[in-house]
Structures are given as structure tokens and as C-alpha cells.
Coordinates of C-alpha atoms in Angstrom, one line a residue:
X1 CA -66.0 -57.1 -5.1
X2 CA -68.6 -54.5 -5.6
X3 CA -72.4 -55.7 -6.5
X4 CA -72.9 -55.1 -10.1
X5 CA -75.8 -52.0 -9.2
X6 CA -73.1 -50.3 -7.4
X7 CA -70.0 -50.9 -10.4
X8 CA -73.3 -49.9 -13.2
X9 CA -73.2 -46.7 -10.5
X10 CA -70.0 -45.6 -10.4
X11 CA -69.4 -46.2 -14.3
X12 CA -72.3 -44.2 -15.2
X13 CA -71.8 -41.5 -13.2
X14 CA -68.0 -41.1 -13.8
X15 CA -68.7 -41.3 -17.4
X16 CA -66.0 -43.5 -17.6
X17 CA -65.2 -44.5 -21.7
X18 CA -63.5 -47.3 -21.1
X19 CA -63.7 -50.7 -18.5
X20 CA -60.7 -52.2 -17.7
X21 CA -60.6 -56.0 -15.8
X22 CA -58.8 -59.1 -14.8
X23 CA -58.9 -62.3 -17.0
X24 CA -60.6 -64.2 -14.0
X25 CA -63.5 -66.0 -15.8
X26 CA -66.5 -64.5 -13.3
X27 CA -65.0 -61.0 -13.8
X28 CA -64.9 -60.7 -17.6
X29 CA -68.4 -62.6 -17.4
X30 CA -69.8 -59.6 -15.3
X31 CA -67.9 -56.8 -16.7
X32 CA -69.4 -58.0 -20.2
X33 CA -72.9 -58.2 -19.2
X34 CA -72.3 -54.6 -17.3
X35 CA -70.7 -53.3 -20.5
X36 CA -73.4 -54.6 -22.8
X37 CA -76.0 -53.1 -20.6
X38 CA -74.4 -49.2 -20.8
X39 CA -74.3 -49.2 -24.6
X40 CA -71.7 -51.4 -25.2
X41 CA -68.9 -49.6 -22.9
X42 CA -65.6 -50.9 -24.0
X43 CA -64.2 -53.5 -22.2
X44 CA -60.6 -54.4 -21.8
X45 CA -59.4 -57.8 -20.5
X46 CA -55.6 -57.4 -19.0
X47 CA -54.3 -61.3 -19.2
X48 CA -50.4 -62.2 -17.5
X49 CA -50.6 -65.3 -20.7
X50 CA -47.3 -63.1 -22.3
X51 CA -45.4 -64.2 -18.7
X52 CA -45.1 -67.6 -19.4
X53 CA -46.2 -68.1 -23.3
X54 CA -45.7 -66.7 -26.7
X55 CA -48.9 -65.1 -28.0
X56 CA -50.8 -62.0 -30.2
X57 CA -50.8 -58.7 -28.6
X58 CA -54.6 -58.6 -28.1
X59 CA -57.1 -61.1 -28.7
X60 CA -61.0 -60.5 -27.6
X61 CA -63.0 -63.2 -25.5
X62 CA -63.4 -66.7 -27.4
X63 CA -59.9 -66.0 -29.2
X64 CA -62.2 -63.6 -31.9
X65 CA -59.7 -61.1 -33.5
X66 CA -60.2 -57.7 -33.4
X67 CA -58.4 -54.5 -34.5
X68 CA -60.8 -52.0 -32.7
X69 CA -61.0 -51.9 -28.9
X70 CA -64.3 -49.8 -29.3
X71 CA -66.3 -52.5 -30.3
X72 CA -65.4 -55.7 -28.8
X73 CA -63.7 -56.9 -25.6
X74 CA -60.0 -57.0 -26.1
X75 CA -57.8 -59.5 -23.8
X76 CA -53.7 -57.6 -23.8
X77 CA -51.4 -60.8 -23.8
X78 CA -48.4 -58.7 -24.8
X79 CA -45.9 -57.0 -21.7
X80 CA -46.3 -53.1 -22.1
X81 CA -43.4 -51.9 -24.4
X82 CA -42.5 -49.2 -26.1
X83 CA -41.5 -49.2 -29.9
X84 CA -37.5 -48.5 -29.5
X85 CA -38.1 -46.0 -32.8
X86 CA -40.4 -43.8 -30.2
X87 CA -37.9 -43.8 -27.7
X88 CA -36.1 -40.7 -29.0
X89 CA -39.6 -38.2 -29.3
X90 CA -40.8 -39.1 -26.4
X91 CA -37.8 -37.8 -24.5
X92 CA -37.8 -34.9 -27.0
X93 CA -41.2 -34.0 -26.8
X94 CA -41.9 -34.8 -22.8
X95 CA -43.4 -32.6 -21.0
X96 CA -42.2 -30.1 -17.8
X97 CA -42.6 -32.2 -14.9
X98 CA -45.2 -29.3 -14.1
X99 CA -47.0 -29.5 -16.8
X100 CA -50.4 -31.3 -15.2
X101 CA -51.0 -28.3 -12.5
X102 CA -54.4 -29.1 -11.5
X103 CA -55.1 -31.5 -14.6
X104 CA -57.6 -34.5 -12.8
X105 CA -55.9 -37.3 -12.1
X106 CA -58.2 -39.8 -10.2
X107 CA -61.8 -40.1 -8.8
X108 CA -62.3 -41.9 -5.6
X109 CA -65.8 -43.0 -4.5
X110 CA -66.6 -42.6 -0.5
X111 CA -68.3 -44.8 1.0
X112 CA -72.0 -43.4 0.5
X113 CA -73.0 -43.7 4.3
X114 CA -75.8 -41.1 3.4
X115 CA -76.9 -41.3 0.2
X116 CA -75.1 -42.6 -2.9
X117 CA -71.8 -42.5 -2.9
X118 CA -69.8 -39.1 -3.8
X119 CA -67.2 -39.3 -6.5
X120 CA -63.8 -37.9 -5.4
X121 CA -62.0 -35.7 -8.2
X122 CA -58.3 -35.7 -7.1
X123 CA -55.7 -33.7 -9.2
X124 CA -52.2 -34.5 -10.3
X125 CA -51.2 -31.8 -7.3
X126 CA -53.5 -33.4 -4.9
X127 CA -52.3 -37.2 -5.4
X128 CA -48.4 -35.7 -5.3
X129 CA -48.8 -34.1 -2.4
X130 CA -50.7 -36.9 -0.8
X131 CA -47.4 -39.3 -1.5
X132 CA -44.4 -36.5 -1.0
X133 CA -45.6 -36.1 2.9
X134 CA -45.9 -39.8 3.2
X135 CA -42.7 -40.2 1.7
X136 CA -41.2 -38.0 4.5
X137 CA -43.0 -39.0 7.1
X138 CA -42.6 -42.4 7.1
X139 CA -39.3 -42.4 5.7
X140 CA -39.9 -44.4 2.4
X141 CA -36.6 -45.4 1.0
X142 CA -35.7 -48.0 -2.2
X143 CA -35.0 -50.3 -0.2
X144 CA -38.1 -51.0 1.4
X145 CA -40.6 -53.8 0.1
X146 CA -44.5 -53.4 0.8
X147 CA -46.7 -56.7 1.1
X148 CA -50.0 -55.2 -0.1
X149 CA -53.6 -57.2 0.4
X150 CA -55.5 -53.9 0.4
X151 CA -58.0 -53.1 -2.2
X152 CA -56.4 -50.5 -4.5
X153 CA -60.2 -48.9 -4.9
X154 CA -59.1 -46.5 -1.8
X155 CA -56.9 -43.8 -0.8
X156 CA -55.3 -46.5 1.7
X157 CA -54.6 -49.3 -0.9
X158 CA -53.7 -47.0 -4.2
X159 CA -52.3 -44.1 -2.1
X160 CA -50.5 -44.9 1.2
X161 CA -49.5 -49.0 -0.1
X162 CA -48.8 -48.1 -3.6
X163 CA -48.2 -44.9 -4.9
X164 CA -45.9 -44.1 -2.2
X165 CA -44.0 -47.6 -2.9
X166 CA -43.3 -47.1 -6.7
X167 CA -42.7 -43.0 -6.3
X168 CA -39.6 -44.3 -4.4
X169 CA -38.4 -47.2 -6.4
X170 CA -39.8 -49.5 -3.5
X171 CA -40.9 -52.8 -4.7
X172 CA -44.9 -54.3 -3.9
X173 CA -45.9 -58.0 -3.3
X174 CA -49.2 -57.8 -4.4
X175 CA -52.0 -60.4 -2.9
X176 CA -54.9 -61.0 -5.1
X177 CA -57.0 -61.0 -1.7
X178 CA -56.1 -61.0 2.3
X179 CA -55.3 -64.9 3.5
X180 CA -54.5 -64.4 7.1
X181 CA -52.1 -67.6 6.6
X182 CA -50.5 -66.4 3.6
X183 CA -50.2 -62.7 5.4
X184 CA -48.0 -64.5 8.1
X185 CA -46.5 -67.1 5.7
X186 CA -45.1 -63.8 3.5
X187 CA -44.5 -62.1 7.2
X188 CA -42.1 -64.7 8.5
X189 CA -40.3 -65.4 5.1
X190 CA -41.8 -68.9 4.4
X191 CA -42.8 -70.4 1.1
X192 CA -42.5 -67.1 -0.1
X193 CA -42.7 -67.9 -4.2
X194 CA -40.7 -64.5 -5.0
X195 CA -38.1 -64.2 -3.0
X196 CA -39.3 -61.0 -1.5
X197 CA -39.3 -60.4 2.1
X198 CA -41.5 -57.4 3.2
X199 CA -40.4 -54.7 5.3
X200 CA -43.5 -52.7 5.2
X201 CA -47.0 -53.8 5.7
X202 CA -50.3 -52.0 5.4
X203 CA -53.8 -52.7 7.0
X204 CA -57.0 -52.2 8.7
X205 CA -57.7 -52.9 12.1
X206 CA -60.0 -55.6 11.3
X207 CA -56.8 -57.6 9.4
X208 CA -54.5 -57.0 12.5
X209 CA -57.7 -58.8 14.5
X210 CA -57.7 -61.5 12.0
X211 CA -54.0 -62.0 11.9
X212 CA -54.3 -62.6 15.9
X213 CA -56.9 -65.1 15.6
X214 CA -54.7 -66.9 13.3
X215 CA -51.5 -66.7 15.4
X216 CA -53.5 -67.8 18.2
X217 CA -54.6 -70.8 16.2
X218 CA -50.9 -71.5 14.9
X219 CA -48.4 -70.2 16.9
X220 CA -49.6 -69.4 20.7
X221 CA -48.9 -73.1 22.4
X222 CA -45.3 -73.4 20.7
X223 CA -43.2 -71.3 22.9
X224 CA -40.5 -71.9 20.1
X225 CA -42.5 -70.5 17.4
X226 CA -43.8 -67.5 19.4
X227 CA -40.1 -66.6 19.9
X228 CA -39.6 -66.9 16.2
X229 CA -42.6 -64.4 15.0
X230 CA -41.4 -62.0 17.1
X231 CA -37.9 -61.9 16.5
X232 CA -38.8 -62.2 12.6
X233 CA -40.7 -59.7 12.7
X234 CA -39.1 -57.1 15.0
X235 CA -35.8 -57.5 13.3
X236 CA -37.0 -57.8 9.5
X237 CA -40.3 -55.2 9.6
X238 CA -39.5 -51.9 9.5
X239 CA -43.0 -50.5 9.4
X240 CA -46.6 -51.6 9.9
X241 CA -49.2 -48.9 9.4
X242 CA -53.3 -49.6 10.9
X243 CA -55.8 -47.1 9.2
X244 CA -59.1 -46.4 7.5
X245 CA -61.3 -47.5 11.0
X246 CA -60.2 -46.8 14.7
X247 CA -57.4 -49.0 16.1
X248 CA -58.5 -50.7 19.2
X249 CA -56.6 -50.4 21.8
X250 CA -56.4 -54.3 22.7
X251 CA -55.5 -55.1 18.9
X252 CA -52.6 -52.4 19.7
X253 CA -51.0 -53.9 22.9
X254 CA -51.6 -57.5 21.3
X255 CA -49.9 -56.7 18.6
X256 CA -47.1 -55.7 20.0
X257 CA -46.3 -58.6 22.5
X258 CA -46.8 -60.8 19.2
X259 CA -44.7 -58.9 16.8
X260 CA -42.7 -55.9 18.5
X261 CA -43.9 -54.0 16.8
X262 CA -46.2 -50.8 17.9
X263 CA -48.6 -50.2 15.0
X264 CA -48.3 -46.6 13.3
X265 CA -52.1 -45.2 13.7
X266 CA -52.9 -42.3 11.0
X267 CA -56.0 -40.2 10.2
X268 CA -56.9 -39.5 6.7
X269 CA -60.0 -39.3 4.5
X270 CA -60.3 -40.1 0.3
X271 CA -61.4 -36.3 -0.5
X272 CA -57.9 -35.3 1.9
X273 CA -55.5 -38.2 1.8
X274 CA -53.9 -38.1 5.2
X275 CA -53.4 -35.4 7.8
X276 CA -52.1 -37.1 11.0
X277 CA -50.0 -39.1 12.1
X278 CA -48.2 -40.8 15.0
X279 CA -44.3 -40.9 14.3
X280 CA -42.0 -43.1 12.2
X281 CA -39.6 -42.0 15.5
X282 CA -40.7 -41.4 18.7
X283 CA -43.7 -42.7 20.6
X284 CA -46.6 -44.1 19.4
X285 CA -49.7 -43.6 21.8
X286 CA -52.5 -45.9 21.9
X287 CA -55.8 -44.5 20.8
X288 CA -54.2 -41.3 19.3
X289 CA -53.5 -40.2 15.4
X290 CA -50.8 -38.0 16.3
X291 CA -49.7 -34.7 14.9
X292 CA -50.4 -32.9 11.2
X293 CA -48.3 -34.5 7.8
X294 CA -46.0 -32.3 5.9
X295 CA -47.9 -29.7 4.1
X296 CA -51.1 -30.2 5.9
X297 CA -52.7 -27.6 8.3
X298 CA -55.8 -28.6 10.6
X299 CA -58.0 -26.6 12.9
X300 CA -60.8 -28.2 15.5
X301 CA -63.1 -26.0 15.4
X302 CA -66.8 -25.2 17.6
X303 CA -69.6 -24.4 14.7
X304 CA -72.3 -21.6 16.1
X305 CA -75.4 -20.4 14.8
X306 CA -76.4 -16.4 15.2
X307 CA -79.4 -15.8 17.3
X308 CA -81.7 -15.3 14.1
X309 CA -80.3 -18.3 12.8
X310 CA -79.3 -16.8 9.6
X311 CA -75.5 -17.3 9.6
X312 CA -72.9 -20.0 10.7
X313 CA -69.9 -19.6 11.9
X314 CA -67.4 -21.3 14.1
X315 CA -64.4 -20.5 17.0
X316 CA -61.1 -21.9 16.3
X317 CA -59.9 -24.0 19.4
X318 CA -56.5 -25.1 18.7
X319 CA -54.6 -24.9 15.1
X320 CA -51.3 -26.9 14.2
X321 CA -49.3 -28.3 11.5
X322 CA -46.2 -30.5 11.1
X323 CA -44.4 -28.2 13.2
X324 CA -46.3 -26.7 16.7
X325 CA -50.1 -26.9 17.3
X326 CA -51.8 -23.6 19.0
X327 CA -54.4 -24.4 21.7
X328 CA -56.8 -20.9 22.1
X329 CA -56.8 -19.9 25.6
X330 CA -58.8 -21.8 28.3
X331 CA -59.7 -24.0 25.6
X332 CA -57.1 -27.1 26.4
X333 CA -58.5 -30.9 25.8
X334 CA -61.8 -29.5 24.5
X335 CA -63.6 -31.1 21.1
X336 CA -64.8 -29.9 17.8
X337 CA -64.8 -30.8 14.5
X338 CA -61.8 -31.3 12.4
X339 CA -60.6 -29.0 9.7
X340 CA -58.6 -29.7 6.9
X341 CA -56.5 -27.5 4.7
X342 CA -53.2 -28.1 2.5
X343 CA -52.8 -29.1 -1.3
X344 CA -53.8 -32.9 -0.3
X345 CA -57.2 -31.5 0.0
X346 CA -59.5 -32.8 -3.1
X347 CA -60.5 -30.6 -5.9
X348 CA -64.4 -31.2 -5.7
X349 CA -66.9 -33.7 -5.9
X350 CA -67.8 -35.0 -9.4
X351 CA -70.9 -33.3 -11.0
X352 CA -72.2 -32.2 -7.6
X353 CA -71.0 -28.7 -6.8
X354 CA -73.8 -28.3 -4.5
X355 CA -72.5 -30.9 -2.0
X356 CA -68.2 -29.7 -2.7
X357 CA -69.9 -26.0 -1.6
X358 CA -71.6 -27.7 1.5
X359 CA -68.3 -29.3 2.8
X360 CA -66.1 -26.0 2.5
X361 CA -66.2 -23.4 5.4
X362 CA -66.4 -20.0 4.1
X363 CA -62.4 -19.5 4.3
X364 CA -61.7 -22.4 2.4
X365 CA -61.3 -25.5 5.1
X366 CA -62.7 -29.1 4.4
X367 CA -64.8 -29.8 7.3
X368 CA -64.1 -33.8 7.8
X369 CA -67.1 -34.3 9.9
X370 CA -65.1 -36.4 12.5
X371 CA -64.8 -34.8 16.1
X372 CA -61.2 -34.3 17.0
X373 CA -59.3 -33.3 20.3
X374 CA -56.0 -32.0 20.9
X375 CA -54.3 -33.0 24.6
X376 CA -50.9 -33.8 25.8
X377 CA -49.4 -33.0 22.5
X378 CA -51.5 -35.3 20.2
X379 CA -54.7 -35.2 18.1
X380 CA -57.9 -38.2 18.9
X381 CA -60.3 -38.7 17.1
X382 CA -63.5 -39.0 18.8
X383 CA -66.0 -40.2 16.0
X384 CA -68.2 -38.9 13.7
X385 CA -70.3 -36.0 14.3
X386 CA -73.6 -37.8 12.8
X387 CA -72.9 -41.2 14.2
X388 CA -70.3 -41.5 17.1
X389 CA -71.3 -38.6 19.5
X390 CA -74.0 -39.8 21.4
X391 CA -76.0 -37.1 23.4
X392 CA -77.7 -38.8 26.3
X393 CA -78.6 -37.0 29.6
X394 CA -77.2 -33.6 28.7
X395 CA -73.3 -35.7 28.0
X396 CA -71.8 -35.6 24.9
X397 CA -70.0 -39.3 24.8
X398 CA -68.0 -40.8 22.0
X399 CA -68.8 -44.3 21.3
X400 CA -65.4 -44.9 19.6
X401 CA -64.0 -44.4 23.4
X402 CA -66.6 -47.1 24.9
X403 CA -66.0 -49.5 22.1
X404 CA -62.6 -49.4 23.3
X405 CA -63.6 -50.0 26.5
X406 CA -65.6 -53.0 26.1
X407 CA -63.2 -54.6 23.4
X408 CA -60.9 -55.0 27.1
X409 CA -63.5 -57.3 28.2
X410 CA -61.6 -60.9 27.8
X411 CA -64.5 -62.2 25.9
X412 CA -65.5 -59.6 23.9
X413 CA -64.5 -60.2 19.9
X414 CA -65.8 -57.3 18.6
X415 CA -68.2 -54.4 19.4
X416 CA -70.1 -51.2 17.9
X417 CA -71.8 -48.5 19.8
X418 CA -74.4 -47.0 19.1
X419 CA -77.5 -44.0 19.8
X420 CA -80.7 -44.9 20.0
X421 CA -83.8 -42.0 20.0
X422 CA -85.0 -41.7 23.6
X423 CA -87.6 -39.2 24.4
X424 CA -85.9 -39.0 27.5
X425 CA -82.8 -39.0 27.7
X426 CA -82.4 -37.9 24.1
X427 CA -80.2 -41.3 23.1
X428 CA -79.8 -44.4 24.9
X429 CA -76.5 -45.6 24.8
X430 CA -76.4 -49.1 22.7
X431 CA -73.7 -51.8 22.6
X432 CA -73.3 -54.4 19.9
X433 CA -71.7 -57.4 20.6
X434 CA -69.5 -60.3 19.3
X435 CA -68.4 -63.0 21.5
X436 CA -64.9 -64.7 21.2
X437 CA -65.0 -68.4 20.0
X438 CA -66.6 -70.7 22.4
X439 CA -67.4 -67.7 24.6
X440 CA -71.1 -66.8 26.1
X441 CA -71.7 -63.1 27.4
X442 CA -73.8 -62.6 29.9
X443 CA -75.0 -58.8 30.3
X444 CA -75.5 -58.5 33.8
X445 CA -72.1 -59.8 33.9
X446 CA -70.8 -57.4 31.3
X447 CA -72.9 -54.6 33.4
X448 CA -71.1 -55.3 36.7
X449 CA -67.6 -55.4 34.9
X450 CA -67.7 -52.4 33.1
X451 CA -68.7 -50.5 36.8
X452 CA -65.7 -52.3 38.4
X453 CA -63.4 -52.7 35.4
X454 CA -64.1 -49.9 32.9
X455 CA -63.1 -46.3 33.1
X456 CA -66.1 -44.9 31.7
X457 CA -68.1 -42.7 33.6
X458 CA -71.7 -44.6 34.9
X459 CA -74.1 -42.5 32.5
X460 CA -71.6 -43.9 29.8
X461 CA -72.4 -47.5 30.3
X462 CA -74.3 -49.0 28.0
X463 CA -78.2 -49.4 28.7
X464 CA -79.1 -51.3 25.5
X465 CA -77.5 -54.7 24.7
X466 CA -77.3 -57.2 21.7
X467 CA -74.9 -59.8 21.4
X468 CA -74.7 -60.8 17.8
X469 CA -72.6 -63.8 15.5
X470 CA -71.3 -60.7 13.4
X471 CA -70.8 -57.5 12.7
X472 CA -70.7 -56.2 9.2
X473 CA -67.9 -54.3 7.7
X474 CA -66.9 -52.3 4.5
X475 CA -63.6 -53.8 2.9
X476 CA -61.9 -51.3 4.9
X477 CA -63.4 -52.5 8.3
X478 CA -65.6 -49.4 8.5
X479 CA -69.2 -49.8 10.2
X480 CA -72.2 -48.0 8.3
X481 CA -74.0 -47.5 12.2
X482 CA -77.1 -45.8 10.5
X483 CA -77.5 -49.5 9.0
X484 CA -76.5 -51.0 11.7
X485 CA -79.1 -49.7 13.9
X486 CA -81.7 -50.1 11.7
X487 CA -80.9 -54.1 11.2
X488 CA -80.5 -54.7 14.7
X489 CA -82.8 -52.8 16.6
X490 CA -87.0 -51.7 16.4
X491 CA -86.9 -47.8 16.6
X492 CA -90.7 -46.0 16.8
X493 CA -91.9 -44.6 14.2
X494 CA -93.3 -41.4 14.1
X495 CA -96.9 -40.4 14.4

């Protein structure tokens, strides 16, 4: 759950006129306080009481009737229906089903890695887009049933594991939270309270680590039970997606001698939805996002400044979409930032033109901020411009690809890389580390395996070490490394 500074934030500054919460005791405690504190914002209390009880149709906190929703908190107790005399105008007076054009539809907040965080104005073209070229790429059918434990606050959990579902008919086991036990217990088909048995399933790479550990804790010394996880779920899973952080490599092949199944890796951002993917069909390469969605264009371009500094401007160095991908000539396997263009792309951000203006190239194309390469016939993405390039020595290296390294290392849990200011060398190359269970890393020892081990060059090898009990995430399993750095490690300060 979001601190209550952070939920004050986004309410104010979406001018939201109306909160809308869960009858769990320690939510409608702090949406109440929140509400009282931003004049009385209204405050609705959705309560499942009408599944299993005869009831009013709304009822405020402390069973206090009231007939306006404007000025008290109002719990609905009563299944949404609709009055059977309406029935008949609504189907007269409906609308086109193009009748919302670019009406709004939905703001999404990013993550606010610099600065507060940026509200996402999405349109009713923009979401349907988003979910027709999911639809077809990943071959959602009726038929299919979703378990969902992602938070529905992002494009990945409202989006991909939702929207897409209910656009086809699909049906969604929704948990309340992830349970790494109640993941596998709803994987496998036991004591599954609805009946349901998923065929889809939807997570970060962080939740695919998790649901090792716990197979390794429950499953791994039964040889019987090993056999029966990956039978189950080869033969009843049709489709598990990883997204929203990079998908280590180890967490990939693991997976798959668990399960059988090899994750689907995607690309996407909340002001784009998604625009890559590796195939429902065909194969699946580790470390890769493969080619451009349905209705989604993408350049990686080189940004320039003239000599007088005055303009920028930036060489294209391979375009694609769904269907072929250019490569400019003599420019094969080379990197640049991503570019984004297609009617999944977001409409602005809210109440700050300035910073929509700043993220648009002159022609039009969102610039994602993620460096991108395009080689044997699939996109990688490399990292973040601001945070995952490191320049040390004159080399540009991508600490996405030396995490990946170093999460081979057999005691290695988890790991973060990151550049520290040299006035040297420019950065240092810095690696934050996590140690498996009952496991002590030594860094001379983790120095000498990744020169006989690793495949990263020498001046790639980590010169800066701290081995740590944890390494904190986002509820998508994203890393702010600008906080990271600055909780970890002592920079200079400047004179």
C-alpha cells in the first residue's frame, strides 16, 4: 500500500472528486482520515456483505444512514444492478461504440524516480489499443482463466492481467496480495476454493524468484512432486508472462526445468502500454523483449547536439514494427535510445505540459529513455539512459547485462549494479549484493570467478563491492538506483 503522503499526492493532484476503498478496517480508517484532511473528499466503502447476507443498499461507517454520498462515507452492500425499467433506454439511447475518441479514460502514476511522480493521462483510444494488440499477440481467447496477484495501480496489473482478460470474456482469480504458497497451491489445482484452474499467469521477476524459493522449500527433495509441478503445469498453463523489471536470465532457465514452461519477456512503459514482445509461437530468447506489438512502431535512435549547441537532433539506426525491422547501413548490433510511436502511446502528462513537450521528439516519437539494441532478429534492452549505462574508462557498459552475469554466481540471490562518480575513470563500476540462504560471499572469491566464469569483459568487472541482507524494490520489483546509491554508499561532496 502506498504511504498516506504519497495517496494525499496523487488525490490532490488528479483532482480526483471522489475516493473509492475496500471495507478492510485499516483502509477505511486511513482513507477517512485522508478524506477529512482534503476538505472532506467523498469517500466510498465497496463491502462483498450482499454475497452472503440480506442488507440496505448503502449504509455509511458505524451503520449511520445517509442519502448523500457527498457528505459522508457510504459502504455499497447491494450487487451492481440495473433497474429492469432502464433496460430498454439504455439500449435505445447507447452510444456509437466510437463515441469516446480521445475522451480520458485513466491516469496512471510512474514511479517518480526523479521528482514526484508524473500522472499518466490515457484515452479511451490509448487503453483499446493497448488491449487489441495484446489480445492478438498473445492469443487471448474465452477460454482462458488469469490468476492475478498484481497490483491493479499499473499498466501490468489493470492492463496486460485484466483489461485484456474481461475484453475477451476470460475469467480472473483475483488474490488480495501475492502468497508464494497460495500462487503454487492455485498453480497446481489444490485447495483451490473456486473451482477455477488458471491457464494464464502474470508477474514480475521478483515473484518468479520467490516462487523458486518456495518450490525449493516444498517441492525439490520429492522427486514425485517435482514430476507433478511440471507436468501440471506444462500441460494445464498456457501462458506465463515476466515484465515491468528485467528477467534474469537464471530465473529464466530455472523456471523452465521447474515448470516447462519458457517465460514470455515483454517491454512496455505506463505512458506506452507495451511495444515488444517475444512470441506466443516461436522461440523465446533469454535476455531479449522481442519484436514490436500490433500497431506499435519503434525506432533506436543516436541523439546529437549541433556544434553551437543550439539544436538536437538524432540518426535513426534501425526502425521496425510487427512486421520487418530496418537496420541503417553499417549500423548492425549498435545502441541508442528507444522510440516509441503508435496509438498506445499516452495523451500527456496531467497538468504538466512542460514535461509531455520534453518527452516528445520533434516528429512526434515518445523517447522511453531506456537504451535498446536490435541484433539477430530481436530487440534488448540495455537499461536506462540515466541509471544503467555506466561510462567508465571511455566504455559504455550496461549494468542490466553484469547483473545478469553475477545472478549465475551459485550463491548470489540478488544483485544491482551500479555507477559511482570517479574523477578518474568517470564511474566506477559498483555491485550490490544478496547472498542465498545460509550463504557467505567472499569478494576476492566473487573477483576471481567472474575473470574465469563470467563473460564480461575485465574493465566490466566490478571494482566496488557491498554485500547486503536486501535489496529494496517497488511493488513491481523495480530498483530506484539513484536511492540505492545514495543509501549504500558515501559519494564526495562537492567543494
Amino acid at each position: 500500500m502506498h504511504p498516506p503522503s504519497l495517496l494525499s499526492y496523487y488525490i490532490q493532484d488528479s483532482e480526483a472528486s471522489l475516493a473509492i476503498t475496500t471495507s478492510d478496517p485499516s483502509n477505511v480508517e486511513l482513507m477517512a482520515s485522508l478524506s477529512s484532511n482534503l476538505n472532506s473528499l467523498p469517500l466510498l466503502v465497496i463491502d462483498d456483505s450482499w454475497s452472503h447476507q440480506d442488507s440496505s443498499s448503502s449504509r455509511s461507517v458505524g451503520d449511520k444512514k445517509s442519502e448523500n454520498i457527498c457528505s459522508s462515507v457510504r459502504v455499497e452492500t447491494s450487487p451492481p444492478s440495473i433497474d429492469s425499467t432502464l433496460a430498454g433506454l439504455l439500449s435505445e439511447f447507447s452510444m456509437p461504440d466510437n463515441f469516446y475518441t480521445q475522451a480520458n479514460a485513466m491516469i496512471l502514476y510512474t514511479s517518480g524516480t526523479t521528482g514526484k511522480p508524473k500522472g499518466v493521462l490515457l484515452s479511451h483510444v490509448n487503453i483499446d489499443s493497448q488491449v487489441r494488440s495484446l489480445i492478438t499477440s498473445w492469443s487471448w481467447s474465452p477460454a482462458d482463466v488469469i490468476l492475478h496477484t498484481l497490483p491493479l495501480y499499473h499498466t501490468h496489473g489493470i492492463v496486460n492481467a485484466l483489461l485484456c482478460p474481461l475484453y475477451v470474456g476470460a475469467r480472473c482469480i483475483m488474490l488480495p496480495k501475492f502468497d508464494a504458497n497460495l500462487v503454487w497451491s492455485n498453480l497446481l489445482g489444490v485447495n483451490m476454493s473456486n473451482g477455477e484452474r488458471p491457464t494464464v499467469f502474470m508477474a514480475v521477476p521478483t515473484i518468479y524468484s520467490m516462487l523458486i524459493n518456495e518450490y525449493q522449500r516444498k517441492f525439490a527433495g520429492n522427486p514425485k512432486l517435482k514430476e507433478y509441478v511440471k507436468t501440471t503445469c506444462s500441460t494445464k498453463m498456457r501462458l506465463m508472462v515476466s515484465g515491468s523489471a528485467p528477467l534474469p536470465e537464471s530465473v529464466f532457465h530455472q523456471w523452465r526445468s521447474i515448470t516447462g514452461h519458457q517465460l514470455l519477456e515483454r517491454y512496455g512503459m505506463t505512458e506506452i502500454g507495451m511495444a515488444l514482445s517475444n512470441p506466443i509461437k516461436g522461440e523465446r530468447r533469454p535476455g531479449h523483449v522481442g519484436l514490436p506489438i500490433p500497431g506499435t512502431r519503434v525506432r533506436i535512435a543516436e541523439f546529437k547536439t549541433s556544434s553551437d549547441g543550439s539544436k538536437v537532433y538524432y540518426d535513426i539506426l534501425a526502425e521496425g514494427n510487427s512486421k520487418a525491422t530496418k537496420v541503417e547501413p553499417g549500423k548492425a548490433g549498435l545502441s541508442g535510445e528507444l522510440l516509441v510511436r503508435g496509438n498506445s502511446v499516452f495523451q500527456r502528462y496531467w497538468n504538466k505540459p512542460d514535461a509531455t513537450e520534453k518527452e516528445f521528439t520533434k516528429d512526434g516519437w515518445f523517447k522511453t529513455g531506456d537504451i535498446a539494441q536490435f541484433n539477430n532478429g530481436y530487440y534488448r534492452i540495455l537499461g536506462r539512459a540515466s541509471a544503467d549505462i555506466i561510462k567508465s574508462g571511455g566504455h559504455k557498459l550496461s549494468a542490466l547485462q553484469i547483473e545478469t552475469e553475477l545472478l549465475a554466481h551459485p550463491r548470489i540471490s540478488d544483485c544491482a549494479v551500479v555507477g559511482l562518480p570517479d574523477p578518474v575513470w568517470g564511474q566506477l563500476v559498483a555491485a550490490v549484493l544478496v547472498p542465498k540462504e545460509r550463504s557467505k560471499l567472499e569478494i576476492d572469491e566473487l573477483k576471481s570467478w567472474c575473470k574465469k566464469h563470467a563473460t564480461m569483459a575485465p574493465y566490466a568487472i566490478p571494482t566496488v563491492w557491498k554485500v547486503v541482507d536486501s535489496i529494496p524494490r517497488n511493488a513491481m520489483g523495480k530498483i530506484n538506483k539513484k536511492d540505492l546509491v545514495n543509501q549504500i554508499f558515501t559519494l564526495p561532496t562537492s567543494p
